[in-house]
CSV table of C-alpha atoms in Angstrom, one decimal:
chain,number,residue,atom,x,y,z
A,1,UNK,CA,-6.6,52.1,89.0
A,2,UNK,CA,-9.1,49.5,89.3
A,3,UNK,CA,-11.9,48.8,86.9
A,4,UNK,CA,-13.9,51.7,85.0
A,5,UNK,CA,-16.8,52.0,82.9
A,6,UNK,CA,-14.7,52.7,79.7
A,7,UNK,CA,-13.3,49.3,80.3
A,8,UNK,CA,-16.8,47.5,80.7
A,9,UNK,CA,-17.6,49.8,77.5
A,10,UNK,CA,-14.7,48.2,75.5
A,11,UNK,CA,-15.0,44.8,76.7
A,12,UNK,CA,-18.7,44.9,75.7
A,13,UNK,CA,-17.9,46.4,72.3
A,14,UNK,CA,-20.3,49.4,73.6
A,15,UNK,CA,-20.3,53.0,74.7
A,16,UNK,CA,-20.0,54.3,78.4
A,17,UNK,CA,-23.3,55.6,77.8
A,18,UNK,CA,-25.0,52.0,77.2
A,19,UNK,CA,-23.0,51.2,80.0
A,20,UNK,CA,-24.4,53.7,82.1
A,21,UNK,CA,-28.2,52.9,80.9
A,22,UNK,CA,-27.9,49.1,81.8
A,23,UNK,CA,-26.7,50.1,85.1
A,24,UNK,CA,-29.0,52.9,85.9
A,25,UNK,CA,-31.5,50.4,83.8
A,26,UNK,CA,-32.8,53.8,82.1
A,27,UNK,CA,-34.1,53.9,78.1
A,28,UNK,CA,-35.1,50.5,76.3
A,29,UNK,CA,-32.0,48.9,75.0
A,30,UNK,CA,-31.8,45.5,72.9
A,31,UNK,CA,-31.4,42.8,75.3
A,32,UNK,CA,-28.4,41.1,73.8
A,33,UNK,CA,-26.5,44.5,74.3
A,34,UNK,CA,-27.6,44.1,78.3
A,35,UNK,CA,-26.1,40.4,78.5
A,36,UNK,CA,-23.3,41.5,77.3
A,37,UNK,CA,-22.8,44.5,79.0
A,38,UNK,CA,-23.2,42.2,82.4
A,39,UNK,CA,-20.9,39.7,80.9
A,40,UNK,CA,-18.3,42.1,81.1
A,41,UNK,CA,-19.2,43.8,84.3
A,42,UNK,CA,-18.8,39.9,86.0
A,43,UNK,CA,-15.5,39.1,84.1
A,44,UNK,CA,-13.9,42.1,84.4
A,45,UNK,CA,-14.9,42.5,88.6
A,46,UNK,CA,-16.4,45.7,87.8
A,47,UNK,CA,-17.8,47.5,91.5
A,48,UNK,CA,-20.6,50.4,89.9
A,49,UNK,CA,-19.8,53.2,91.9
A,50,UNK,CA,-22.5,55.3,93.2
A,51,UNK,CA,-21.8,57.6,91.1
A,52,UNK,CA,-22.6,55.8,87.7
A,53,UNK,CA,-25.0,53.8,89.7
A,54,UNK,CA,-26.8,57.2,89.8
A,55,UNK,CA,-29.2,56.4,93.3
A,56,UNK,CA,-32.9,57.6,93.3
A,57,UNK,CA,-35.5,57.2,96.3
A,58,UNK,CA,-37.1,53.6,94.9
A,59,UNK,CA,-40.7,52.6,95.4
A,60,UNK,CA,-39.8,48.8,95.4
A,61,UNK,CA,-41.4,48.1,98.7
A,62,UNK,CA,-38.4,46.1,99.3
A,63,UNK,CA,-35.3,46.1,102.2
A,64,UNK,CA,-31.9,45.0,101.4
A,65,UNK,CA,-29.6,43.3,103.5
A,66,UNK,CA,-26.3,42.7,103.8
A,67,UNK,CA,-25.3,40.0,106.5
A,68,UNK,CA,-21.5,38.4,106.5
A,69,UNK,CA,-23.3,34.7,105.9
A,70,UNK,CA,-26.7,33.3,106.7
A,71,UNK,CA,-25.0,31.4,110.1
A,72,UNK,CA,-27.9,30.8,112.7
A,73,UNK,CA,-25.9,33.7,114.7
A,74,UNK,CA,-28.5,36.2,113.1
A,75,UNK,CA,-31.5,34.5,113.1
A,76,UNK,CA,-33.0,36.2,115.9
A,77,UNK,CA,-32.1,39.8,114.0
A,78,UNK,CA,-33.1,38.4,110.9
A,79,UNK,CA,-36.1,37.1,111.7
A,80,UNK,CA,-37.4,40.7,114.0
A,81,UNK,CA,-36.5,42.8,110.2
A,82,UNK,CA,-39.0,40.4,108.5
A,83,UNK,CA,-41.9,40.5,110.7
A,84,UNK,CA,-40.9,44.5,111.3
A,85,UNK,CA,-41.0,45.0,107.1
A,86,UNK,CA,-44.1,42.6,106.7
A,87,UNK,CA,-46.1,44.8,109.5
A,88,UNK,CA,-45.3,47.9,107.0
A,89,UNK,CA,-45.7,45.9,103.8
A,90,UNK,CA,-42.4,45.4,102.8
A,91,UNK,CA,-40.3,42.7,101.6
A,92,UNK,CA,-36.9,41.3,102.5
A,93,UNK,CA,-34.3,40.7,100.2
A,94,UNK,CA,-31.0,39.1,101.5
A,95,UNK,CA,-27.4,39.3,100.3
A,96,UNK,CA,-24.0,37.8,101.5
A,97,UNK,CA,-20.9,39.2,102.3
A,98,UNK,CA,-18.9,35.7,102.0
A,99,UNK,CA,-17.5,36.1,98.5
A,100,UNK,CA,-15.8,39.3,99.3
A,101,UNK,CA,-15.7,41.1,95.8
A,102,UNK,CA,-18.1,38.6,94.0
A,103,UNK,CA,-20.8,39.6,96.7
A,104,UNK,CA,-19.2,42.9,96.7
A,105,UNK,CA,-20.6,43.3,92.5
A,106,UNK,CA,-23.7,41.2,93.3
A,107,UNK,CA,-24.4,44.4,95.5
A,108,UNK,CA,-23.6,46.7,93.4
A,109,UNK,CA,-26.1,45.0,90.5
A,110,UNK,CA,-29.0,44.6,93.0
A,111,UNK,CA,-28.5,48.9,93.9
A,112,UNK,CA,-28.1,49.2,90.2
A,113,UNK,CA,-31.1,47.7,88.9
A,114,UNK,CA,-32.8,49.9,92.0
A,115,UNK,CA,-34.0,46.1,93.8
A,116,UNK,CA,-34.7,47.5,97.0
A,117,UNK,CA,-35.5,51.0,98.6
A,118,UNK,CA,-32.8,51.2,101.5
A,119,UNK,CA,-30.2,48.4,103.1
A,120,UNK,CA,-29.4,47.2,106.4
A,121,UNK,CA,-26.2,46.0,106.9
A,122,UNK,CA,-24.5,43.5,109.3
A,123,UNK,CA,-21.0,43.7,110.3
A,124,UNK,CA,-19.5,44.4,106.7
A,125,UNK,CA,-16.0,44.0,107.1
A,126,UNK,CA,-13.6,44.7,104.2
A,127,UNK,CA,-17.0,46.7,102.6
A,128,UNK,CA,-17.4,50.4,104.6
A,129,UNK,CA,-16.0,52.3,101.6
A,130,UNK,CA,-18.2,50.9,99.5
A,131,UNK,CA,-21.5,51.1,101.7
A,132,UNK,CA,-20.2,54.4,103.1
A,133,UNK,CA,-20.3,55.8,98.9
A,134,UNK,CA,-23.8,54.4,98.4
A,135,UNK,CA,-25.5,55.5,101.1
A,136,UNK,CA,-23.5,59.1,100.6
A,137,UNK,CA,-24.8,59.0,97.1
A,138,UNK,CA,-28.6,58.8,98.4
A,139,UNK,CA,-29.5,55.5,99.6
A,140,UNK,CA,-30.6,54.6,102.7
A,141,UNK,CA,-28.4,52.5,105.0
A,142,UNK,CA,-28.6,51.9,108.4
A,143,UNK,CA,-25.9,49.5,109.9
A,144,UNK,CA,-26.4,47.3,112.7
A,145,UNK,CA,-23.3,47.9,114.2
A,146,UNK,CA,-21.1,45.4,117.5
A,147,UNK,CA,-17.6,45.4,115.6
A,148,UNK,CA,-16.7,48.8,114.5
A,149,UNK,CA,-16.5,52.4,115.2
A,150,UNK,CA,-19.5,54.1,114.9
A,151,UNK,CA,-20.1,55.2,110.9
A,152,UNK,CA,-21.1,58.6,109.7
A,153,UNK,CA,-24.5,57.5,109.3
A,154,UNK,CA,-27.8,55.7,111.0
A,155,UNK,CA,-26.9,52.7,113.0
A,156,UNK,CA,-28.1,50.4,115.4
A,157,UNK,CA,-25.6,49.3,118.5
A,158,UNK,CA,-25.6,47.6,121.7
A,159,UNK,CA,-24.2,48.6,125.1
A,160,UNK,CA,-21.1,46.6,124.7
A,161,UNK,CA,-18.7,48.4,127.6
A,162,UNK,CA,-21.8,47.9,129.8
A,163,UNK,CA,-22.0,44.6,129.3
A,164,UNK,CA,-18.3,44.0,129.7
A,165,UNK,CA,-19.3,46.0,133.6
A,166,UNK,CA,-22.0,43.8,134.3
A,167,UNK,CA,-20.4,40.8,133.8
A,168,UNK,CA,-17.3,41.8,136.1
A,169,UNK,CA,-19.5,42.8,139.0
A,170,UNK,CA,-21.2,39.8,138.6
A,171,UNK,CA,-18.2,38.0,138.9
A,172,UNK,CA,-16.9,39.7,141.9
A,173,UNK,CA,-20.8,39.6,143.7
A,174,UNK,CA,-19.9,36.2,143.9
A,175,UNK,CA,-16.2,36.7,145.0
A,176,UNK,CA,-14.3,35.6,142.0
A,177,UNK,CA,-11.1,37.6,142.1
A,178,UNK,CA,-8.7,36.0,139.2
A,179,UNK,CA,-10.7,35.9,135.9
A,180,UNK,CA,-9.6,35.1,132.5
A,181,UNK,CA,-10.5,36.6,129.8
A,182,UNK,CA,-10.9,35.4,126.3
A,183,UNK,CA,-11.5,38.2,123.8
A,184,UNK,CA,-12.9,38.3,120.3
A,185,UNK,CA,-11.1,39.8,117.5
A,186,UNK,CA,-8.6,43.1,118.5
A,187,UNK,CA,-9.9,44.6,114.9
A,188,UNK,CA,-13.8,45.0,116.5
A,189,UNK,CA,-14.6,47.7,118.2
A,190,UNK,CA,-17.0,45.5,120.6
A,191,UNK,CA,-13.9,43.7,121.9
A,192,UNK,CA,-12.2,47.1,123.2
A,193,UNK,CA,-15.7,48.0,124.7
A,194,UNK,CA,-16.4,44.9,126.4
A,195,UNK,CA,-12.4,44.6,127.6
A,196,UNK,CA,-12.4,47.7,128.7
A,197,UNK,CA,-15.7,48.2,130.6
A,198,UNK,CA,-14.3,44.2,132.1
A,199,UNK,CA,-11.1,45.7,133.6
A,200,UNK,CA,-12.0,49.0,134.8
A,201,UNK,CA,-14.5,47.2,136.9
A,202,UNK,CA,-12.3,45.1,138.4
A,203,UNK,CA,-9.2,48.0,138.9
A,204,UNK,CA,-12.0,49.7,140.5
A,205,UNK,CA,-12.0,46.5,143.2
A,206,UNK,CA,-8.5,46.8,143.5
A,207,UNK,CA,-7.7,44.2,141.0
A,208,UNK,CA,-5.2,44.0,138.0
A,209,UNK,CA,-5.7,42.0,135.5
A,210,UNK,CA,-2.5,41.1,134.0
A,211,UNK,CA,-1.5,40.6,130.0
A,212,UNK,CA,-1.3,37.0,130.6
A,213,UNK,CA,-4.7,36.7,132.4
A,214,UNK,CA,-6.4,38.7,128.4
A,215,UNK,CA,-5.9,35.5,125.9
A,216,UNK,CA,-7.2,36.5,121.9
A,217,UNK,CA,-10.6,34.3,121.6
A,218,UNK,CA,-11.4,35.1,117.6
A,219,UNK,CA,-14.8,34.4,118.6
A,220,UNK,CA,-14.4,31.0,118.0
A,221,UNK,CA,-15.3,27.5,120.0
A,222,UNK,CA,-11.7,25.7,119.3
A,223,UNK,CA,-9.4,28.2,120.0
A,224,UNK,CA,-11.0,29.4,123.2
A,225,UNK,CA,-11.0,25.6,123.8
A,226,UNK,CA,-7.3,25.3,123.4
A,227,UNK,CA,-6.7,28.4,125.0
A,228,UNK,CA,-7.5,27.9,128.6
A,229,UNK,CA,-5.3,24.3,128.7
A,230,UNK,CA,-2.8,26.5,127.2
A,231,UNK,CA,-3.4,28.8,129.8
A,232,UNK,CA,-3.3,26.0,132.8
A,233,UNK,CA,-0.2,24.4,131.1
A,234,UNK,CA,1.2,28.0,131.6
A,235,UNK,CA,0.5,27.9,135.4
A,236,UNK,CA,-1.8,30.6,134.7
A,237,UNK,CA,-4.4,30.9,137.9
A,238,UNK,CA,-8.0,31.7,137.1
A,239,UNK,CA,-11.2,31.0,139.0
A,240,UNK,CA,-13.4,32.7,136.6
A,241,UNK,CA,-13.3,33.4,132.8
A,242,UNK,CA,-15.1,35.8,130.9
A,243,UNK,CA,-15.7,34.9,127.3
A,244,UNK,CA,-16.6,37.4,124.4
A,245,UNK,CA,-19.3,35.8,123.0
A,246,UNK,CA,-21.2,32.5,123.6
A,247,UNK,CA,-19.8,29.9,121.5
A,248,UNK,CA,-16.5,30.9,123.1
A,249,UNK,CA,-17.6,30.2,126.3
A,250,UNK,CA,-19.0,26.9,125.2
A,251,UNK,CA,-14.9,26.2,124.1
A,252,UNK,CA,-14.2,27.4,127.8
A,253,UNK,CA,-17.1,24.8,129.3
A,254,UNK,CA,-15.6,22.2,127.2
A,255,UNK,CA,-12.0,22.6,128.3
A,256,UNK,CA,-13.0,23.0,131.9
A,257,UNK,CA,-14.2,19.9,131.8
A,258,UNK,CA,-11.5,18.0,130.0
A,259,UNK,CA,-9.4,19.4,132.9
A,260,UNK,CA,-11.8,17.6,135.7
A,261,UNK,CA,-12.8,20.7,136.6
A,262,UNK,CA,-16.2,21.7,138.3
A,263,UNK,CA,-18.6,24.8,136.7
A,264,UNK,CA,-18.9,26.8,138.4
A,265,UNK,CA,-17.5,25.7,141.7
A,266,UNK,CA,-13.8,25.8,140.7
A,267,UNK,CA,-14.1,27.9,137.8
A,268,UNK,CA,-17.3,30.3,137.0
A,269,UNK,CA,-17.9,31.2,133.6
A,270,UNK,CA,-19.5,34.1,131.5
A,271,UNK,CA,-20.1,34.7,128.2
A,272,UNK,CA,-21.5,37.3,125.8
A,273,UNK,CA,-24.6,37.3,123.4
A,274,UNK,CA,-27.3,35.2,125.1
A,275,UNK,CA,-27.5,32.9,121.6
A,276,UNK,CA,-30.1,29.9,122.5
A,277,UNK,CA,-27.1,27.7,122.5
A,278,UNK,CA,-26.5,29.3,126.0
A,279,UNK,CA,-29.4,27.4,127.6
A,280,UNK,CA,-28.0,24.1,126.0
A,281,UNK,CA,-24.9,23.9,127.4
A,282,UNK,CA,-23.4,21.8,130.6
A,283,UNK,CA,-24.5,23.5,132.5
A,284,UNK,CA,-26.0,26.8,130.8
A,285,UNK,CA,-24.4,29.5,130.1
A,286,UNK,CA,-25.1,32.8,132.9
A,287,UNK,CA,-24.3,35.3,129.6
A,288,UNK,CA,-24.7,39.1,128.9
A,289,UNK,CA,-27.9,39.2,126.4
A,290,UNK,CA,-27.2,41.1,123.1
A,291,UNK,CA,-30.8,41.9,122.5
A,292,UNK,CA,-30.6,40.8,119.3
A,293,UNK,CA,-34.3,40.9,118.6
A,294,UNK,CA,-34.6,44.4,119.7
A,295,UNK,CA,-32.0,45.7,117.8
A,296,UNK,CA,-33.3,43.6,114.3
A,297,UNK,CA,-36.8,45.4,115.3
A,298,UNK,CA,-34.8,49.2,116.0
A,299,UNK,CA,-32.5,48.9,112.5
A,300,UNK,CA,-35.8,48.0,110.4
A,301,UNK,CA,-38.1,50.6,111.7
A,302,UNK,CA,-35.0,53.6,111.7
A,303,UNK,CA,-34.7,52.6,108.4
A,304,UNK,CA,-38.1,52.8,107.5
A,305,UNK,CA,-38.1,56.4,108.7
A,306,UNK,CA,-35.3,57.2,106.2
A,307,UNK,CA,-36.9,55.7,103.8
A,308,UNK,CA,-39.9,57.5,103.9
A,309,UNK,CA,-38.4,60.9,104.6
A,310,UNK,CA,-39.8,60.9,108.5
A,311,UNK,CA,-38.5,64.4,109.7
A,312,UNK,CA,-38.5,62.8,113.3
A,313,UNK,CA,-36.0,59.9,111.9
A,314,UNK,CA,-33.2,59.3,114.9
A,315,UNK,CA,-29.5,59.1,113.8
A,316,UNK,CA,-28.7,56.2,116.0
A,317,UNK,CA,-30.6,54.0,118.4
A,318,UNK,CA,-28.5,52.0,121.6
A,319,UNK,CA,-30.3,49.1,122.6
A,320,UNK,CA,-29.1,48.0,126.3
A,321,UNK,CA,-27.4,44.7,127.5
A,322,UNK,CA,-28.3,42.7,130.3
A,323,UNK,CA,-27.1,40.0,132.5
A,324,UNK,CA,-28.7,36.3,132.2
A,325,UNK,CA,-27.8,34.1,135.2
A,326,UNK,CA,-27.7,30.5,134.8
A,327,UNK,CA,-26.0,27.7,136.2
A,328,UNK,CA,-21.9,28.3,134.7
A,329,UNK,CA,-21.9,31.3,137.9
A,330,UNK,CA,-25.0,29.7,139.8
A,331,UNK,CA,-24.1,26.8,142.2
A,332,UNK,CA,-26.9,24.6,143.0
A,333,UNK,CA,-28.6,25.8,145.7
A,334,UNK,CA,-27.7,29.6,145.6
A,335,UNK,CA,-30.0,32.3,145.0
């Protein structure tokens, strides 16, 4: 059983009722008795449920939003929900999802005390249950949503299978027939998408790509890095890779070139998201565009719409991928 409200009540020298007021922050109450109370609720790592949360429609004028950490990966989302929420007169206010359980109760004060009207959520793994109760229980959530299943309520997603498509036909338009592939984390539904649209493309061609040509990227610069030497230590034969996201494929560009190798003339290289790191790198990154802006601009406005009751509010909205040529697939000279 984890932690209830009887046990804040007793650890607060109160009853479930105060409890209960403080978090639904109903009736006057002393304010010593309300320090306590969240004395307790912190020590004790008491979650409000939405049930004793008890969630009402708030006029606060103000967003929530849940992002995993405030890395520059979501500045571009980020920063299309503020200037979306300040067009309607709305504010912003942001929470973390890197303390797992501590961020976990700092959310569950912030929908207690009624802060904000409706949340948007980024990516929160470990949290679904939780988010899934509250916005069951009457609060507004739209999740903008590249790593999981879709959720039984309003979300925002990219075209991630499509992406995975365009980048393969890319790749064989310019007659790369043995990519690697270095795929983000197995758990996230984008990776399945992006894998899978990647592959069928190329079976389509009449090409298999084999178990050992698919390497787990995490998403991350040094293990991609390590993976393709790995992969050439292995005798592993590639003359393209396809990395599933962008900071991955900087790891790939980096190892490549350790290796003596020549981008894109011995080995062409893709990656996924279209951060602005992409047009940094040596040389920049041809990349499948998560339209990150677009979809920061579609989660804040289809949250809006619940917010305010629209009857024309849309369950979902799928914002599409593109492809971004630059010079990792582009040899000097081609067109």
């Amino acid at each position: 059983m984890g932690v209830t409200i009887a046990d804040v009540a007793s650890r607060a020298g109160v009853s479930k009722t105060t409890v209960s007021r403080v978090l639904n922050g109903k009736g006057e109450i002393n304010e010593n008795t309300v320090l306590k109370v969240r004395k307790a609720i912190s020590e004790l790592g008491y979650v409000p449920s939405a049930g004793a949360v008890g969630l009402a429609r708030g006029t606060t004028q103000m967003i929530g939003m849940l992002v995993p950490d405030m890395a520059w990966a979501w500045a571009g989302i980020v920063q299309a929900v503020v200037e979306t929420l300040e067009s309607e007169g709305f504010g912003l206010r942001m929470l973390t999802w890197n303390r797992g359980e501590e961020s976990l109760r700092r959310l569950g004060l912030q929908v207690a005390a009624k802060s904000f009207d409706g949340l948007l959520v980024i990516e929160p793994e470990g949290a679904m249950g939780y988010i899934t109760e509250l916005h069951e229980a009457g609060l507004p959530v739209v999740l903008i949503d590249d790593r999981f299943q879709r959720p039984g309520f309003p979300y925002v997603a990219t075209t991630n299978r499509q992406g995975g498509e365009q980048a393969a036909r890319h790749l064989l338009e310019i007659g790369r027939r043995r990519p690697l592939v270095l795929t983000g984390p197995e758990t996230f539904g984008c990776t399945r998408e992006r894998l899978d649209g990647f592959v069928d493309v190329y079976a389509e061609a009449g090409i298999e790509i084999g178990q050992r040509s698919i390497i787990p990227g995490d998403f991350d610069f040094e293990r991609c890095r390590s993976a393709v030497a790995r992969a050439r230590a292995d005798g592993v034969e590639f003359d393209a890779v396809f990395a599933h996201n962008d900071p991955s494929a900087a790891g790939v560009l980096a190892a490549l070139h350790e290796a003596g190798l020549w981008v894109p003339q011995d080995v062409a290289v893709v990656g996924f998201d279209d951060l602005e790191m992409a047009s940094y790198t040596y040389p920049a990154l041809t990349t499948i565009r998560q339209p990150m802006r677009e979809m920061g601009e579609a989660a804040a406005r289809l949250l809006l719409d619940h917010v305010r009751g629209s009857p024309e509010a849309a369950p979902s909205c799928i914002v599409p991928t593109s492809l971004v040529i630059r010079g990792s697939t582009l040899q000097p000279g081609s067109h």
